[in-house]
Structures are given as C-alpha cells and as structure tokens.
Tab-separated table of C-alpha atoms in Angstrom:
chain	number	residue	atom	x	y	z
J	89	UNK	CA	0.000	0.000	0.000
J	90	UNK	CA	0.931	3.612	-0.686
J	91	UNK	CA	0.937	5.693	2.143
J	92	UNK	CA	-1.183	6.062	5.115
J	93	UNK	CA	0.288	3.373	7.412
J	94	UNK	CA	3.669	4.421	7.272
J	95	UNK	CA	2.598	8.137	7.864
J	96	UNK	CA	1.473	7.360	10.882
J	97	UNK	CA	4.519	4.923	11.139
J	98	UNK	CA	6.945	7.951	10.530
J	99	UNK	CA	4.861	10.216	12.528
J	100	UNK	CA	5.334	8.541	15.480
J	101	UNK	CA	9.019	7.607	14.682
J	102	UNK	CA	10.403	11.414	13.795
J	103	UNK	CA	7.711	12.539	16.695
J	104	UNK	CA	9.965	10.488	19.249
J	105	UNK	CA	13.250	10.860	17.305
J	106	UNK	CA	16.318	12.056	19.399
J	107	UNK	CA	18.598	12.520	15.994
J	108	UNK	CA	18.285	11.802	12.260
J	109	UNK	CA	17.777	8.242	10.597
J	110	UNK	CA	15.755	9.738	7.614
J	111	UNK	CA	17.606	10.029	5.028
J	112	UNK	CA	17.198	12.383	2.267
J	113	UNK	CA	17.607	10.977	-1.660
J	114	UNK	CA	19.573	14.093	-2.666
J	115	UNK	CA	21.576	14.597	0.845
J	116	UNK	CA	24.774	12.623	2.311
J	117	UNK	CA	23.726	13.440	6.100
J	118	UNK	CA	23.648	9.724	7.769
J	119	UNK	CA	25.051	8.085	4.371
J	120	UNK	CA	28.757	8.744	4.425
J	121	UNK	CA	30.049	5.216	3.711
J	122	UNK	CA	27.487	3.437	2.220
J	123	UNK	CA	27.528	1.383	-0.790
J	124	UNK	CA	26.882	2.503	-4.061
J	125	UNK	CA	23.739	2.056	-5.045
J	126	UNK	CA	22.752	2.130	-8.603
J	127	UNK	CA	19.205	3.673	-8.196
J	128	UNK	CA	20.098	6.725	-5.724
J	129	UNK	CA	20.108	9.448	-7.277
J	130	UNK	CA	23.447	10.715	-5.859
J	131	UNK	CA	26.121	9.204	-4.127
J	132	UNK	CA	27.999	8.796	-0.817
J	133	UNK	CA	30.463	6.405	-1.289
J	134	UNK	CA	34.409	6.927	-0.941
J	135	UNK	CA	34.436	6.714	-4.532
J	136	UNK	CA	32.063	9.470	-5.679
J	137	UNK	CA	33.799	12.224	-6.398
J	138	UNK	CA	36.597	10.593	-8.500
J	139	UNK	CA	33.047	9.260	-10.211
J	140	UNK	CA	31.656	12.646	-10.202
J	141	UNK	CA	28.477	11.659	-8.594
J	142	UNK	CA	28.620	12.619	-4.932
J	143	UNK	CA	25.530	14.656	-3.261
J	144	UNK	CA	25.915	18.610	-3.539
J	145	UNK	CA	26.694	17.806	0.198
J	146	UNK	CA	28.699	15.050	0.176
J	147	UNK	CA	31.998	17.303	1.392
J	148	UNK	CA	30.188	18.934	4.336
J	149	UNK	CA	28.815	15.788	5.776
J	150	UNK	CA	31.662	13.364	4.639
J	151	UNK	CA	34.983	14.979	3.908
J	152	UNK	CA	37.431	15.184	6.835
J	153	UNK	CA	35.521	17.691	8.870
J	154	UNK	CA	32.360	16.562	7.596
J	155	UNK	CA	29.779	15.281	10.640
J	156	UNK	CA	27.878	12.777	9.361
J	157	UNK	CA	29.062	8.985	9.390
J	158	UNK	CA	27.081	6.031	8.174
J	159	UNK	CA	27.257	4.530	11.251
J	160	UNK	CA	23.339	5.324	12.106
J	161	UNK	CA	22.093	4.116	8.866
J	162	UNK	CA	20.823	0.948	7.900
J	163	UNK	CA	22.763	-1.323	5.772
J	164	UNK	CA	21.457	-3.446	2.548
J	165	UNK	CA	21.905	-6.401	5.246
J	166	UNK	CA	20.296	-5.263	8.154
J	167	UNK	CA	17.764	-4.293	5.987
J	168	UNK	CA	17.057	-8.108	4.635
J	169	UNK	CA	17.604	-9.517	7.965
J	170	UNK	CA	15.477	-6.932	10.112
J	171	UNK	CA	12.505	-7.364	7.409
J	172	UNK	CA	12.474	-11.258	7.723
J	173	UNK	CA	12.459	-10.630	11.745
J	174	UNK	CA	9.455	-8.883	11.256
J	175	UNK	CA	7.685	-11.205	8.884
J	176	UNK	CA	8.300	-13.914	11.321
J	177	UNK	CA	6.477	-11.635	14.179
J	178	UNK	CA	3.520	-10.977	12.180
J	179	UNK	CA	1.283	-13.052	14.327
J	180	UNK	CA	-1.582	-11.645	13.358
J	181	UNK	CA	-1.354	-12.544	9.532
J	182	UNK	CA	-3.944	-14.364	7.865
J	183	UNK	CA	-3.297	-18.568	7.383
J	184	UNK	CA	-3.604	-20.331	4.373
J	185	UNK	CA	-7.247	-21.119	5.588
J	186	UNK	CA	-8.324	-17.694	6.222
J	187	UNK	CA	-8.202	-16.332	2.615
J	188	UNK	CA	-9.123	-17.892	-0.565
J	189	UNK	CA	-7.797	-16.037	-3.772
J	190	UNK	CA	-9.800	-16.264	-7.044
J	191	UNK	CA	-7.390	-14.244	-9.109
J	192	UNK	CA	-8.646	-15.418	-12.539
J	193	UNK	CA	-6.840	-14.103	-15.685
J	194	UNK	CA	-3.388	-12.687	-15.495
J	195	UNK	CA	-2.622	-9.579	-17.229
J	196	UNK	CA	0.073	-9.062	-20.079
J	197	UNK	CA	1.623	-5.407	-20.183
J	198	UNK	CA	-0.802	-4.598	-23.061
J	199	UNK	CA	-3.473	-5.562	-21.033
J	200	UNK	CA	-3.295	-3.642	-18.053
J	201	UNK	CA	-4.392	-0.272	-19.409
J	202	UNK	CA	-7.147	-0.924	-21.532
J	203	UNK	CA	-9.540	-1.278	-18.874
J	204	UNK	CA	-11.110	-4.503	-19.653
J	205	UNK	CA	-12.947	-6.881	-17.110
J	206	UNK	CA	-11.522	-10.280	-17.655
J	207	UNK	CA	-12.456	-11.797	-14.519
J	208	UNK	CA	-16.088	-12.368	-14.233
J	209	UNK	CA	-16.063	-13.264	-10.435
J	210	UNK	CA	-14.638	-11.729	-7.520
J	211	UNK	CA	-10.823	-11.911	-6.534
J	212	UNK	CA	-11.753	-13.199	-3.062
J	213	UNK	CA	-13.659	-16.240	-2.578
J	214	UNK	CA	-13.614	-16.199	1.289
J	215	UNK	CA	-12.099	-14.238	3.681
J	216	UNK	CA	-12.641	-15.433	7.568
J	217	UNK	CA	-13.758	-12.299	8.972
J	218	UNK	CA	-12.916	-13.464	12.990
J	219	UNK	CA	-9.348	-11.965	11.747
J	220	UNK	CA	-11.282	-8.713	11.857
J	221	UNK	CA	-11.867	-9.160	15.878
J	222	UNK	CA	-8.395	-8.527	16.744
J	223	UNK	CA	-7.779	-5.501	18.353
J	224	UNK	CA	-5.307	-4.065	15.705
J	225	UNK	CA	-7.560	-4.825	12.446
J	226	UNK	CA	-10.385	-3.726	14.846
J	227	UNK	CA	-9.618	-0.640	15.331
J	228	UNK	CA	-8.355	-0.279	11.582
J	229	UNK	CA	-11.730	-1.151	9.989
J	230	UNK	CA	-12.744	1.862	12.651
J	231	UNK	CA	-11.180	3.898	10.580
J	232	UNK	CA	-12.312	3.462	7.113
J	233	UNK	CA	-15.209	5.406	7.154
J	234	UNK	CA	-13.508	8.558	8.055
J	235	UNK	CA	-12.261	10.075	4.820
J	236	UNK	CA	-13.664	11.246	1.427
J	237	UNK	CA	-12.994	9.821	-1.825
J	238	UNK	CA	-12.794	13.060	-4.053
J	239	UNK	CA	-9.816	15.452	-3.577
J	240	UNK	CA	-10.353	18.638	-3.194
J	241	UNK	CA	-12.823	18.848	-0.229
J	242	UNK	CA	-12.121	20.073	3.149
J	243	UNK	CA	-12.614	17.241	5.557
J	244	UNK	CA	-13.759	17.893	9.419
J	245	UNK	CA	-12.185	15.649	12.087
J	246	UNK	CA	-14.244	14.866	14.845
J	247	UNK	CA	-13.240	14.076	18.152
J	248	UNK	CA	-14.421	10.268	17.721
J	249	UNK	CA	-12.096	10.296	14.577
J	250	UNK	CA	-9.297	11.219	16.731
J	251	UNK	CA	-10.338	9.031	19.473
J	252	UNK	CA	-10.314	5.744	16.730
J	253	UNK	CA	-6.804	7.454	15.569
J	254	UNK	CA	-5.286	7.284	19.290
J	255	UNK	CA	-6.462	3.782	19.682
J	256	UNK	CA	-5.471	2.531	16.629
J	257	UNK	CA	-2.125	4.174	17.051
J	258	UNK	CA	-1.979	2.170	20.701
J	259	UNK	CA	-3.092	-0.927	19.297
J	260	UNK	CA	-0.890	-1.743	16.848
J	261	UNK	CA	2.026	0.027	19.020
J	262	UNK	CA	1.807	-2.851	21.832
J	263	UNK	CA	2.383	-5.420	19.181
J	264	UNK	CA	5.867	-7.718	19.303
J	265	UNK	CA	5.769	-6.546	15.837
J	266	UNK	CA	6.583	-2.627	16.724
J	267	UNK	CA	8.709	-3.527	19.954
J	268	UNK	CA	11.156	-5.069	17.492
J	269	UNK	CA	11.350	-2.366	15.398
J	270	UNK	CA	11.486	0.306	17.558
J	271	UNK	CA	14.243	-1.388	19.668
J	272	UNK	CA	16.280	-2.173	16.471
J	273	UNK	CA	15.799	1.830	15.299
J	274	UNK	CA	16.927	2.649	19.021
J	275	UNK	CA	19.902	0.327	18.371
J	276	UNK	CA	20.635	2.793	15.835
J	277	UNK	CA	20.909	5.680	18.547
J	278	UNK	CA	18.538	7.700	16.576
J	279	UNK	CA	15.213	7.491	18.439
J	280	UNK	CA	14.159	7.642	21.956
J	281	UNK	CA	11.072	5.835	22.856
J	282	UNK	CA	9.681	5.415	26.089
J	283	UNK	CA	6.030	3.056	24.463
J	284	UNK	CA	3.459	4.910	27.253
J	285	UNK	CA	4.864	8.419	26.252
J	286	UNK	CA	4.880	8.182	22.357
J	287	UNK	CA	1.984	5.945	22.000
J	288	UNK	CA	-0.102	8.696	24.211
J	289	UNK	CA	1.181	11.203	21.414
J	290	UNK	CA	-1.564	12.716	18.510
J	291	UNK	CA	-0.538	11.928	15.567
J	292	UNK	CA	1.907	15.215	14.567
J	293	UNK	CA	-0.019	17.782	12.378
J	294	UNK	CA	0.618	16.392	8.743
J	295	UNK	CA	0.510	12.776	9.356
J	296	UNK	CA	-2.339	12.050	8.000
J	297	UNK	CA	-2.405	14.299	5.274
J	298	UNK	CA	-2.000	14.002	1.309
J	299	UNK	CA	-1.772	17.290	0.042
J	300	UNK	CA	-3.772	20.597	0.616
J	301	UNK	CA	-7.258	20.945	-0.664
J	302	UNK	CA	-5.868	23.783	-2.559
J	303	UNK	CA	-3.548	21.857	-4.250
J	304	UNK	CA	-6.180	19.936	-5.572
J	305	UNK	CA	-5.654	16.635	-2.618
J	306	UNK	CA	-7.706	16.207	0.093
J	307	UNK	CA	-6.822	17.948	3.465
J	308	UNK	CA	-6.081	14.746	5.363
J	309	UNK	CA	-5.802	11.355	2.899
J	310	UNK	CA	-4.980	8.323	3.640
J	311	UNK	CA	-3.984	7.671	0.017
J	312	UNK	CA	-2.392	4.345	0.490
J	313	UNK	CA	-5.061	2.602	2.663
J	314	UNK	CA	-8.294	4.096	0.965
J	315	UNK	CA	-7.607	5.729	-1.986
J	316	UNK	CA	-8.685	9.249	-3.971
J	317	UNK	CA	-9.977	9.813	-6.774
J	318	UNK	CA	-8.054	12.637	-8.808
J	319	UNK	CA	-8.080	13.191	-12.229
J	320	UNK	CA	-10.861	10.798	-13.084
J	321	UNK	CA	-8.345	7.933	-11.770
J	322	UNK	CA	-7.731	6.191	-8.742
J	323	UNK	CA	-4.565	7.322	-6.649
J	324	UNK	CA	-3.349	4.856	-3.962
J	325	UNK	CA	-5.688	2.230	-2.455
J	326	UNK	CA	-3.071	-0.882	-1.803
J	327	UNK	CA	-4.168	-1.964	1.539
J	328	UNK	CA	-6.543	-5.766	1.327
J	329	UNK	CA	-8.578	-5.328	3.773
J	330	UNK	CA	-9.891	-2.251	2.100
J	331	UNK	CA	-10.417	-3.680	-1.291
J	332	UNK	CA	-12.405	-6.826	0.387
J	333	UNK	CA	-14.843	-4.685	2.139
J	334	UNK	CA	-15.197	-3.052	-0.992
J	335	UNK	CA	-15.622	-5.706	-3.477
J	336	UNK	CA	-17.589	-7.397	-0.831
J	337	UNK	CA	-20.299	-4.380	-1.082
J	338	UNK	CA	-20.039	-4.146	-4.830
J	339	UNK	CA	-18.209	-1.042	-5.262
J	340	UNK	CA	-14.917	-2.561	-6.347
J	341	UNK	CA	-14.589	-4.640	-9.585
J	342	UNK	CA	-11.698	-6.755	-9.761
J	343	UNK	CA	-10.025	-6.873	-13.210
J	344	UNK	CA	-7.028	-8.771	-13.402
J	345	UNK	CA	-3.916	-9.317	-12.056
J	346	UNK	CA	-0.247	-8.529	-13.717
J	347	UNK	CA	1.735	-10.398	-10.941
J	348	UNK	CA	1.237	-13.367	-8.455
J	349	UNK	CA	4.128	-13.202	-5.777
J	350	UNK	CA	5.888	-16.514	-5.180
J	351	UNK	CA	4.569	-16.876	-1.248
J	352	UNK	CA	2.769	-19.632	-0.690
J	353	UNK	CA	1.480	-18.537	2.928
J	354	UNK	CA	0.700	-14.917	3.953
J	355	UNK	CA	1.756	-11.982	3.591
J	356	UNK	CA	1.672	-12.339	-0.539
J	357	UNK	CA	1.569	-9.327	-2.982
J	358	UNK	CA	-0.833	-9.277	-6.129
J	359	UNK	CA	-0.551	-6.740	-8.711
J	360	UNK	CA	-3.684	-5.898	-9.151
J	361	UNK	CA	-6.311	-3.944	-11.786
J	362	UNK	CA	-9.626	-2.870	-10.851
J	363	UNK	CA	-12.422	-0.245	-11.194
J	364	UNK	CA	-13.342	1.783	-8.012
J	365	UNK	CA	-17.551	3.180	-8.043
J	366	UNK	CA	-16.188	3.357	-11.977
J	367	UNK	CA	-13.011	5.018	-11.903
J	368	UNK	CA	-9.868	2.764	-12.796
J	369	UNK	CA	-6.450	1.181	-11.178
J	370	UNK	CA	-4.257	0.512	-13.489
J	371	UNK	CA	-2.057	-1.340	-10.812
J	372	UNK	CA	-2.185	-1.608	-7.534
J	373	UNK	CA	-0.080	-3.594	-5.756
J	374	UNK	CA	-0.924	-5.088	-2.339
J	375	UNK	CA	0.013	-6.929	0.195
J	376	UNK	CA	-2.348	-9.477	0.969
J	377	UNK	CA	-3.076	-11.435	4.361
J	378	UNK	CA	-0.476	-9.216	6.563
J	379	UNK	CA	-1.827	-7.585	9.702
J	380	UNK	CA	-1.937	-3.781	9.766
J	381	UNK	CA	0.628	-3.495	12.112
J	382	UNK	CA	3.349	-4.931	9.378
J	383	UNK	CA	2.447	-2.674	6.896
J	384	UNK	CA	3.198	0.150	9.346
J	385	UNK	CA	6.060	-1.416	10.150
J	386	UNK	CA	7.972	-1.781	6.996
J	387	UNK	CA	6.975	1.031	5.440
J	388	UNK	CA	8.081	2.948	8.281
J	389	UNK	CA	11.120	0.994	8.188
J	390	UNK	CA	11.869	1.812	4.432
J	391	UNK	CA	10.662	5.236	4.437
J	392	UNK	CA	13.209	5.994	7.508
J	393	UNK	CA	15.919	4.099	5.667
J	394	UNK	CA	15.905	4.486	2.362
J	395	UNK	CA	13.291	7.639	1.203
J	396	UNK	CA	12.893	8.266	-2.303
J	397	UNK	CA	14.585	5.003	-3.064
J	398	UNK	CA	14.082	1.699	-3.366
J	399	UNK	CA	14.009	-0.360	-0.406
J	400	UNK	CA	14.993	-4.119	-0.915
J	401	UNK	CA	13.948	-6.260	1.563
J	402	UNK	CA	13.133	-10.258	2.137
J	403	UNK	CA	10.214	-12.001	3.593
J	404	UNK	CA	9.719	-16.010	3.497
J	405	UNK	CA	13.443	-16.057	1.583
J	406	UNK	CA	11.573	-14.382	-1.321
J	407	UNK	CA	12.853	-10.674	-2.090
J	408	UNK	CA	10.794	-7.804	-2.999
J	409	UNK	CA	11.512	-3.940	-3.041
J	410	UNK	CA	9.691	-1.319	-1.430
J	411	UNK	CA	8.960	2.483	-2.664
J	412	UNK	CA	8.617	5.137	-0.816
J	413	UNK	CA	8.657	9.238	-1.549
J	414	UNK	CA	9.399	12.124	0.584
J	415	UNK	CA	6.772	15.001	0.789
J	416	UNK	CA	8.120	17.794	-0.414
J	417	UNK	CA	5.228	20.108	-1.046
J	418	UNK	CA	4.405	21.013	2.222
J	419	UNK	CA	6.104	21.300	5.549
J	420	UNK	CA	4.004	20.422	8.943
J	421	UNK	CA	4.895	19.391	12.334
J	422	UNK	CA	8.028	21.831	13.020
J	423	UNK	CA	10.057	20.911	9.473
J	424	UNK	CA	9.850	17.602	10.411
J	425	UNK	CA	9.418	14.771	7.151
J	426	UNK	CA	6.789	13.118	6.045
J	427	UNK	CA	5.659	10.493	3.453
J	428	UNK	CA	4.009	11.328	0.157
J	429	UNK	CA	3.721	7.810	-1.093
J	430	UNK	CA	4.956	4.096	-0.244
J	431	UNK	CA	3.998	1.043	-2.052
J	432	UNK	CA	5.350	-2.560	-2.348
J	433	UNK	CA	6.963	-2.824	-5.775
J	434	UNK	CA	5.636	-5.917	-8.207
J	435	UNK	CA	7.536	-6.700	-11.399
C-alpha cells in the first residue's frame, strides 16, 4: 500500500526521534560510507567524487571535517535480515485457511491499461472475517469510514475520529511486531522511545495528510489505505482489507492481475487492476493477508531508511523492493518529514 500506514509509522518515529535516521535521496547526512547504489540518485560512497556523482553535500557531511558517518544508517543487510524478523512476528497474519484467492486471468503489459474486465467473479472467494476481531484490524476497519474519496474537499475531524486514531495508534504500538522495530531503530541511537509516552502522542499535524485541498488533494488522505480519486483515476488504495470490504459491497470490480508473488502462505503481494464506483487502477499492488501493524512497520522501516529510493527487503526467503517518496510540497509538524507515497513494488 501507498501511504497512510507508514505516515502514521513515521509520525510517530520522527515525533519520538532524538537525531536523524531519515535520510534524504539528494543529501549525504547519515550516508557517508554506504555502498553505491545504482538507483540513488546521488552518491555517498568513498568513490564518488573521482566518479563525479557525490551529493551537492557530500563534502560537508563526509569529507574530513564533515559530521555525518554512516554509522546510524541501515545497511542493505540489516535491511534483509530486520525485514524477515518482522515477517516472522507478524502473528496476526492471515493462514492459508483464512483467505481464498480467485485471481482469474493474469494480465500481459498490453493488457493492463485498456480497462477490460476479464475476470467475471470476484478476486476473493472467502475471507474469515474473525481476523477482523483482533484488536489491531479492529480498530483499523474503525477507521475506514472517516475520509472522502474526491480530492479537493475540506474534511472535518471529529473528536471520535481522533479518538479511533489514538487507539489505533496504541493498538498496533503494543504489538511484538513494533517492539522489534522500535528497539532495532533505538539500536541505531537515533530514536528515543519510552512506548506509554509516544503511544499517548496525537498523531503530529501532517501525518495524516495528502496534500492541501488547494492543491487539488484532500486535506487529510490516507492515500495508500483508501484511496482518492483525482483526475478521473484512482490514486493509492493498496491496503486488502480495504479492497475486500469493498468488493464485498459491490463497489470494487476486480479486473485482473499482472503479478502473483511466489509466497505460498501470507503476507503475498498481487498486482492488481480494478475499477473503483467506476473510476480505474491501473495497478495496484498489495500486500495481501499481513496484519496492519506490518504494513506500518515496513513502510516505516523503508521510508526511515531508504526515502525516495528503493528499499529491498526479504520475507519467506523471497525478495521484494519497497517504494517510498518524501513530501516535499508542504512542511508540517516543526520541518519535520513526512511520506508522500509508499507502495510494495511488483515486477
């Protein structure tokens, strides 16, 4: 999914932050030393200036007075191994039994714009909804019905909205899933977290926006989780649970799929196509069967790691790559950064 959980996710984390783990694309502060990377679009390496491709500030941060060593940042390695940690504490993902996949025809790349329904039935067969009784998909689905579709449009938060914010913040806090992630970012001497102060903690102004209603978004989107509408097409909308309830009431209409990941238990990713109350996905790729809490988790993870780029990770032995954006068209919350867009990446 695109964005919304690992707003929150990097609200809370740059909320609590003692230093600098973000990482800016264009900026060597916290990347001095680390390895080249072919899709960055500049470099910190030792090598980059006899390459010519160093960061505007790669001498500031990096050169022999510079003040900003790699040794806070996350390595390619750390990255694999931290993201398989957290697949294995993902208690609360569906089982094989609790989700049954009708995915139908699979898309060729000359099929997936031309906005034709090749699957007459619905991509999900079954879903056992008891996985919607714990506390952290609970207090999700809570949540859902709190945003507009159409950008543009002022939205009024109420103080039961905030109320289902806090506890859905708290909820999915308290899992193993967070602990572990929040003690390995702590590792990195870059956060302080004490779990009853930051999990008390509204969400920072800005975390749960998409863009200004003037600039055409909504005030406060959740692009990633529900979706907008902009343009006459659909923007974000990669979380599962979402498109079920959906389909399930007839609004969605599943399309095809472009990509089948190789799990064989859950979490999985589907690329998928499909027409929202009419308007069209192209692709949207999704994890499917994970808990809330992991998508908040890794895309926290790779938006504090490696923003702007691609984050490669593994889950189940299988790799995969996450995407994730910087917002750069607004500032809230004090200067500090949030995310404009995350999504897991599908071939």
């Amino acid at each position: 999914m695109e964005r919304w959980l690992l707003l929150l996710g990097a609200g809370i984390a740059l909320g609590c932050a003692s230093g600098h783990l973000y990482t800016a694309p264009d900026s060597c502060e916290g990347r001095c030393g680390e390895p080249f990377n072919e899709e960055d679009e500049c470099h910190c390496h030792p090598g980059c200036e006899a390459e010519h491709n160093c960061c505007e500030d790669h001498g500031r941060h990096c050169g022999p007075e510079g003040f900003s060593s790699s040794s806070g940042s996350i390595s390619e390695q750390e990255l694999l191994q931290l993201s398989e940690q957290l697949y294995g504490l993902d208690h609360n993902r569906a089982r094989p039994s609790d989700i049954a996949l009708n995915p139908q025809h699979l898309a060729g790349p000359e099929e997936t714009g031309d906005r034709r329904d090749r699957s007459p039935q619905p991509l999900y067969r079954y879903v056992n909804e008891e996985l919607f009784s714990k506390p952290t998909y609970a207090s999700f689905i809570k949540l859902l019905d709190n945003y507009q579709r159409a950008t543009g449009r002022e939205e009024e938060v109420t103080a039961e909205e905030l109320r289902e914010q806090q506890r859905f913040l708290e909820e999915v806090m308290n899992t193993e899933l967070m602990r572990k992630l929040f003690v390995f970012l702590q590792g990195k001497s870059v956060l302080r977290y004490s779990p009853p102060r930051c999990s008390q903690v509204q969400p920072p102004p800005g975390v749960l926006r998409y863009s200004p209603a003037r600039a055409g978004g909504s005030s406060r989107r959740p692009l990633c989780v529900l979706g907008e509408v902009k343009k006459g097409k659909v923007s974000g909308f990669h979380n599962w649970i979402r498109f079920y309830l959906l389909e399930k009431q007839g609004v969605v209409n599943y399309f095809s799929h472009n990509f089948n990941g190789p799990w064989d238990t859950y979490p999985d990713v589907l690329g998928l196509q499909f027409s929202w109350d009419g308007f069209y996905k192209e692709v949207g790729s999704a994890f499917i069967g994970c808990s809330p809490e992991f998508e908040f988790g890794l895309y926290t993870l790779c938006f504090l790691a490696r923003p702007g780029r691609a984050c490669h990770l593994s889950l189940g032995g299988h790799r995969l790559s996450v995407q994730t954006y910087p917002w750069t068209k607004a500032t809230y919350g004090g200067g500090r950064r949030f995310i404009a867009t995350a999504y897991v990446m599908s071939p």
